Structure formats: structure tokens, C-alpha cells
XYZ file of C-alpha atoms in Angstrom:
337
model
C 25.628 -56.549 -3.505
C 25.699 -56.118 0.518
C 27.128 -52.925 1.592
C 26.961 -50.497 4.416
C 25.752 -46.897 3.082
C 27.508 -43.971 4.390
C 28.138 -40.196 3.312
C 31.090 -38.082 3.986
C 31.025 -34.298 4.698
C 33.640 -32.173 4.270
C 31.992 -29.460 6.173
C 32.350 -26.564 3.518
C 30.267 -23.858 3.372
C 30.270 -20.798 0.390
C 31.225 -17.787 2.615
C 32.839 -17.223 6.237
C 29.722 -18.082 8.055
C 31.256 -21.296 9.859
C 28.197 -21.531 12.441
C 25.943 -21.582 9.449
C 28.206 -24.099 7.788
C 28.342 -26.354 10.759
C 24.272 -26.208 11.353
C 23.775 -27.308 7.669
C 26.461 -30.116 7.978
C 24.719 -31.372 11.077
C 21.171 -31.345 9.445
C 22.474 -33.578 6.972
C 23.719 -36.079 9.824
C 20.021 -35.973 11.304
C 18.559 -36.507 7.479
C 20.935 -39.115 6.685
C 19.982 -40.751 10.348
C 16.365 -40.815 9.524
C 16.789 -42.006 6.103
C 18.717 -44.951 7.634
C 22.580 -44.521 6.501
C 24.789 -46.697 8.358
C 27.546 -44.243 8.768
C 28.357 -40.519 8.713
C 32.000 -39.345 8.097
C 33.813 -36.342 8.021
C 36.972 -35.250 6.807
C 39.947 -33.300 8.860
C 41.119 -30.297 7.316
C 43.379 -27.284 9.283
C 43.617 -25.456 6.053
C 40.253 -24.602 4.508
C 41.252 -23.376 0.710
C 39.099 -25.388 -0.867
C 39.658 -28.621 1.124
C 37.173 -28.203 3.897
C 36.638 -26.579 7.133
C 36.773 -28.898 10.107
C 39.953 -28.695 11.993
C 38.069 -30.777 15.260
C 35.963 -33.313 14.354
C 35.397 -35.268 17.529
C 33.514 -31.990 19.078
C 31.484 -32.285 15.830
C 30.672 -35.848 15.904
C 30.055 -35.537 19.658
C 27.242 -32.938 19.036
C 25.880 -35.289 16.000
C 25.738 -38.071 18.276
C 23.478 -35.891 20.477
C 21.154 -35.487 17.643
C 21.087 -38.841 15.876
C 19.725 -42.218 16.882
C 21.663 -44.510 15.067
C 23.855 -43.450 12.137
C 27.616 -44.403 13.120
C 30.208 -41.469 13.383
C 33.402 -41.468 11.870
C 36.800 -39.362 10.422
C 37.854 -40.040 6.801
C 40.170 -38.893 8.200
C 41.711 -37.767 10.859
C 45.444 -36.612 10.131
C 47.231 -39.003 12.374
C 50.795 -36.902 12.448
C 49.207 -33.785 13.590
C 47.871 -35.446 16.391
C 48.861 -36.533 20.056
C 47.875 -40.015 20.085
C 46.760 -40.448 23.545
C 44.811 -37.551 23.306
C 43.175 -38.618 20.228
C 42.337 -42.031 21.932
C 40.757 -40.189 24.862
C 38.162 -37.992 22.128
C 37.774 -41.220 20.505
C 36.676 -42.912 23.680
C 34.572 -40.271 24.887
C 32.178 -39.602 22.015
C 31.776 -43.613 21.390
C 30.935 -43.791 25.017
C 28.234 -40.812 24.591
C 27.147 -42.353 21.176
C 26.575 -45.786 22.575
C 29.571 -47.412 20.543
C 28.762 -45.707 17.169
C 32.436 -44.651 16.358
C 34.420 -45.399 13.351
C 37.828 -44.423 13.397
C 39.439 -43.380 9.972
C 43.311 -42.060 9.977
C 45.550 -40.892 7.295
C 48.926 -39.155 6.560
C 47.455 -36.191 5.013
C 50.156 -34.045 3.196
C 49.995 -30.604 3.253
C 52.946 -28.888 3.797
C 51.220 -25.746 5.519
C 49.543 -27.939 7.857
C 52.685 -29.856 9.053
C 54.246 -26.859 9.525
C 51.915 -25.106 11.609
C 51.939 -28.100 13.927
C 55.618 -28.395 13.711
C 55.705 -31.889 12.020
C 57.760 -32.675 9.412
C 55.785 -33.260 6.049
C 58.857 -35.647 4.737
C 58.423 -37.909 8.016
C 54.574 -38.354 7.619
C 54.396 -42.031 6.621
C 56.757 -42.865 9.859
C 54.911 -40.467 11.873
C 51.796 -42.071 11.157
C 53.112 -45.824 11.732
C 54.549 -44.942 15.115
C 51.384 -42.780 16.282
C 48.512 -45.504 15.028
C 51.005 -47.971 17.319
C 50.140 -45.477 20.291
C 46.589 -45.154 19.306
C 45.766 -48.921 18.721
C 47.528 -49.841 22.078
C 45.542 -46.887 23.921
C 42.126 -48.050 22.341
C 43.210 -51.482 23.698
C 43.238 -50.068 26.879
C 47.113 -50.870 27.253
C 49.403 -48.485 29.344
C 50.668 -45.549 27.495
C 52.970 -42.622 28.167
C 53.409 -43.901 31.791
C 53.506 -46.687 33.706
C 50.141 -47.475 34.999
C 48.449 -45.027 32.944
C 45.392 -46.169 30.619
C 42.769 -43.754 28.815
C 39.891 -42.820 30.598
C 37.016 -43.643 29.654
C 38.210 -47.152 28.993
C 37.489 -47.692 25.658
C 35.091 -50.436 24.151
C 36.260 -53.285 21.300
C 38.067 -51.056 18.477
C 39.298 -54.077 16.935
C 37.331 -53.765 13.700
C 36.637 -50.301 14.012
C 40.057 -48.514 12.856
C 40.416 -47.460 9.368
C 43.252 -46.093 7.113
C 43.140 -43.900 3.986
C 45.449 -45.148 1.274
C 46.805 -43.766 -2.020
C 48.927 -46.636 -3.563
C 49.054 -50.686 -3.823
C 51.904 -50.754 -1.189
C 49.801 -48.484 1.131
C 46.940 -51.143 0.887
C 49.385 -53.724 1.843
C 50.286 -51.458 4.747
C 46.948 -51.330 6.039
C 45.997 -55.060 5.775
C 49.365 -55.719 7.427
C 48.283 -53.261 10.416
C 44.849 -54.905 10.794
C 43.156 -51.909 9.558
C 39.996 -51.570 7.195
C 40.828 -49.608 3.975
C 39.491 -46.485 3.119
C 39.754 -45.324 -0.835
C 39.481 -41.586 -1.888
C 36.678 -40.699 -4.313
C 39.621 -40.063 -7.064
C 43.324 -41.039 -7.890
C 45.420 -38.138 -8.332
C 48.337 -37.959 -10.560
C 46.490 -40.708 -12.963
C 45.057 -40.469 -16.346
C 43.374 -43.957 -16.315
C 39.769 -44.201 -14.558
C 39.696 -44.077 -10.966
C 38.341 -47.210 -10.675
C 40.899 -48.730 -12.977
C 43.520 -47.176 -10.455
C 42.333 -48.438 -7.451
C 41.014 -51.853 -7.791
C 44.358 -53.309 -8.119
C 45.284 -51.642 -4.834
C 41.802 -53.375 -3.303
C 42.934 -56.720 -4.736
C 46.255 -56.275 -3.159
C 44.870 -55.453 0.318
C 42.741 -58.542 0.220
C 45.513 -60.756 -0.894
C 47.554 -59.386 2.143
C 44.945 -59.611 4.722
C 45.695 -62.220 7.372
C 43.747 -61.141 10.595
C 40.702 -63.595 11.430
C 38.108 -61.182 11.193
C 36.563 -60.188 7.861
C 38.422 -57.321 6.258
C 36.385 -54.004 5.544
C 36.942 -51.904 2.343
C 35.127 -48.476 2.551
C 34.767 -46.785 -1.361
C 34.391 -43.206 -1.246
C 32.660 -41.990 -4.532
C 31.090 -38.734 -5.546
C 27.097 -39.451 -6.223
C 24.958 -36.474 -6.651
C 21.563 -37.596 -7.870
C 18.652 -35.004 -9.067
C 15.686 -35.226 -11.509
C 18.206 -34.909 -14.401
C 21.678 -34.323 -15.505
C 21.029 -30.763 -16.445
C 19.738 -30.236 -12.736
C 22.593 -31.606 -11.470
C 25.335 -29.993 -13.603
C 23.739 -26.717 -12.519
C 24.305 -27.692 -8.629
C 27.833 -29.247 -9.358
C 29.623 -28.058 -12.277
C 31.215 -24.933 -11.277
C 32.285 -26.043 -8.185
C 34.199 -29.232 -9.806
C 35.554 -27.032 -12.134
C 37.037 -24.654 -9.766
C 38.509 -27.730 -7.886
C 39.961 -29.338 -10.841
C 41.614 -26.291 -11.832
C 43.096 -25.874 -8.216
C 44.182 -29.321 -7.930
C 46.183 -28.868 -11.423
C 47.862 -25.907 -10.251
C 49.145 -28.264 -7.583
C 50.025 -31.314 -9.953
C 47.472 -33.955 -8.959
C 45.376 -33.162 -12.101
C 46.836 -31.656 -15.606
C 46.364 -27.834 -16.137
C 43.461 -26.226 -17.533
C 40.896 -29.219 -17.501
C 37.419 -28.410 -18.840
C 34.023 -29.162 -16.704
C 33.692 -32.712 -18.315
C 37.047 -33.926 -17.855
C 36.930 -32.325 -14.581
C 33.897 -34.581 -13.525
C 35.685 -37.723 -15.259
C 38.809 -36.882 -12.871
C 36.838 -36.893 -10.117
C 34.984 -40.159 -10.923
C 31.780 -38.062 -10.668
C 28.480 -40.166 -10.649
C 25.661 -37.196 -10.919
C 22.156 -37.064 -12.731
C 19.023 -39.009 -12.623
C 19.202 -41.837 -10.351
C 18.524 -44.159 -13.235
C 21.749 -42.617 -14.744
C 24.116 -43.381 -11.702
C 22.645 -46.619 -11.227
C 23.604 -47.957 -14.282
C 27.064 -46.069 -14.048
C 27.561 -47.770 -10.458
C 26.673 -51.278 -11.648
C 29.876 -50.670 -13.782
C 32.357 -49.811 -11.220
C 35.357 -51.801 -10.984
C 36.077 -51.672 -6.970
C 32.491 -51.368 -5.812
C 31.828 -55.287 -6.116
C 34.692 -55.876 -3.303
C 33.340 -53.026 -1.005
C 31.915 -53.521 2.175
C 31.044 -49.725 2.201
C 29.909 -47.354 -0.292
C 30.587 -43.889 1.185
C 28.401 -41.177 -0.955
C 29.890 -37.638 -0.852
C 29.541 -34.080 -2.755
C 32.592 -32.807 -2.613
C 34.234 -30.760 -4.112
C 30.937 -29.455 -4.915
C 28.964 -27.116 -2.233
C 25.168 -27.729 -3.391
C 22.507 -25.688 -1.878
C 21.214 -27.120 1.274
C 17.856 -28.168 -0.237
C 19.571 -29.707 -3.045
C 22.168 -31.577 -0.577
C 19.283 -33.367 1.280
C 17.127 -34.077 -1.823
C 20.563 -36.061 -3.201
C 20.497 -37.701 0.024
C 16.828 -38.721 -0.299
C 17.403 -40.047 -3.676
C 20.795 -42.029 -2.723
C 18.665 -43.543 0.297
C 15.303 -44.277 -1.799
C 16.209 -45.144 -5.178
C 20.154 -45.483 -5.712
C 21.614 -47.488 -3.036
C 18.520 -49.732 -2.755
C 18.837 -50.600 -6.481
C 22.339 -51.769 -5.874
C 21.371 -54.163 -3.100
C 21.530 -51.839 0.038
C 18.751 -52.352 2.792
C 18.790 -50.048 5.998
C 19.810 -51.888 9.175
C 17.549 -52.482 12.124
C 17.936 -49.325 14.475
C 20.324 -50.917 17.472
C 19.535 -50.424 20.917
C 21.951 -48.162 22.209
C 23.204 -47.560 25.546
C 24.863 -43.788 25.280
C 24.484 -41.161 27.872
């Protein structure tokens, strides 16, 4: 297989020390950059509640751009209905300029009632709002007039034709992303299904590829929970309790059945954990990975200790991903300011 390697951070911490949480997440970007990861992604969450702690991804990515040299910088996702698409395009273009053209823009509709209420948006219109805002966002990033006659964003955006991604949770959603000419982002877990996540998502990926008509090659970003350690017991000590608690929260909201045990919680999150050889063997059986162009590894919903997280990134980049066919790309010549 040939794919780009990424990692996704939800920028979570175990306490209310946001400064430390952000420093740790920034350190992971630097480590991933040095290890040759192709893309570093962050998720946007306005309400922490176990989901994450980064409401403003673009200042975070601008800081990461200043501390890294080659890794691309993306959002998986920015909650598009809660954004002014013109302002978002300006932020994206600024970070892209500062980073020397390293931005990948992932968008989606989100779905938190609290977040939509806080921003005065109707959660029942989230798909409609996503469609409307995406059209404006694309026009702005194509340096077309938006908002008022003669107005275009500053700085002028570079070519984003193949750098806009959409997160989806269904086959029709995947077909919609293809029709829009967006790259496809698939989540680490399929909620509301009893079947394994890859069994659920492979038809979505197939539907996306079948519906693709744009002249360029489509991209599929596959997010997966991947946590290598020296052995399975050590991995479980780092991630087991967090994953279990997250599954119980999802059970309260109806995403998972209520009252799951640890092993079933790990299965529901489609988790790959343990010794690198175990993970390699399991990922070789992953049904969506053969059609993915990007493997996006993440530790969420676990919050491993920083040393363990760094070690896991090292094992992913030096053992797991190379065994699956990944090779780090040569560092590009960047022209950022």
C-alpha cells in the first residue's frame, strides 16, 4: 500500500491546565514532524466534555507552523456551520501563507446541540448550512468575489482544489462529498452500528469512489485509533480506562449500547493497540485501508501520558507504518514567512 501518514489530536488533557495541554499537543506536532509524518490534524470542539479542548484550531496551527518544517497542517474537522466562511477562508489563507502552503482543510457539520445553540444556529439545518457555507468557502479560497462586489480575501489564497476534505457518516454523505469535489474523511468509529467499523465504512468509501467525477485523483483519509506499546498489557494500562469511560458516555447519548465493558468498548472504537507486530497484523485485515490514500492515526478518546504518546508516535512511524508500505516523503522546499 502507498499512503500518507498522519496523526490527529483532539488536544485533550487530564486537568484544567489548558496551557500545559496545548504545549503537549504542540510537542506532538514537532515530534511527528521530525519522525516524517506527512500530516498533523486537529479536531475542533467548542464544548470539552470528553470530546476535546480546541475551539480555535487556526491559531493553534499557526503556532505549529512556526515550530515545524515539513509536516502538513489540517483540521479534521472545522465545524463549518458555526463559522463565517469568509472569515474562515481568511484564517486558512493566512496560516497557509505562513506555513509555506502546508494547510489541509477538513470541514464537517458537527452535531452538538449545545454548540449550535451557543452560536445561534439551528442544529436541524446543519446539513443545509454546511452546503451553503462550503460554497462560499470554496469561492473565497478560489479568490472569487464574496460578500460584496469587488471583495476578495487577503492574502490571496493558493490553489485549494485538492486540499478540501469533508467528514461524513453515511453512504449518501460520501456521495455528496464526491459530488462537491471534496476529499473524504472517515471517522475512527461508526456510531449506531453493531458491525465492525470497517465493514460499515467500506461501502461508504466505495460509494464515494463510484460517484467521483472530477479530473483529479480522489483522496480518502482514514482515521483510526492506533496505540502501539511494548505489549498489549502496557497499552491497556495507558488507554483502557479512558476508552471505557468514553464508551459509557457514548452509551448515554445513544451512539453505543449502554453499559459496555472494556473489551467491547475497544471494539466499538475499532481500536488497534498492543505490540507493533499485533497492530500490523490487524491493520493488514482492515477493510477500508486498501482504498485509503491517508492513514490518520489518533489516540482519542484515550489521553496517554506524554512520554507514552511520544513513544507511540515513534513506533507508528518506525515500525507500524513502514511495515504497511509507508515511506516518509522528502522534505519540501518551503517559502513561508
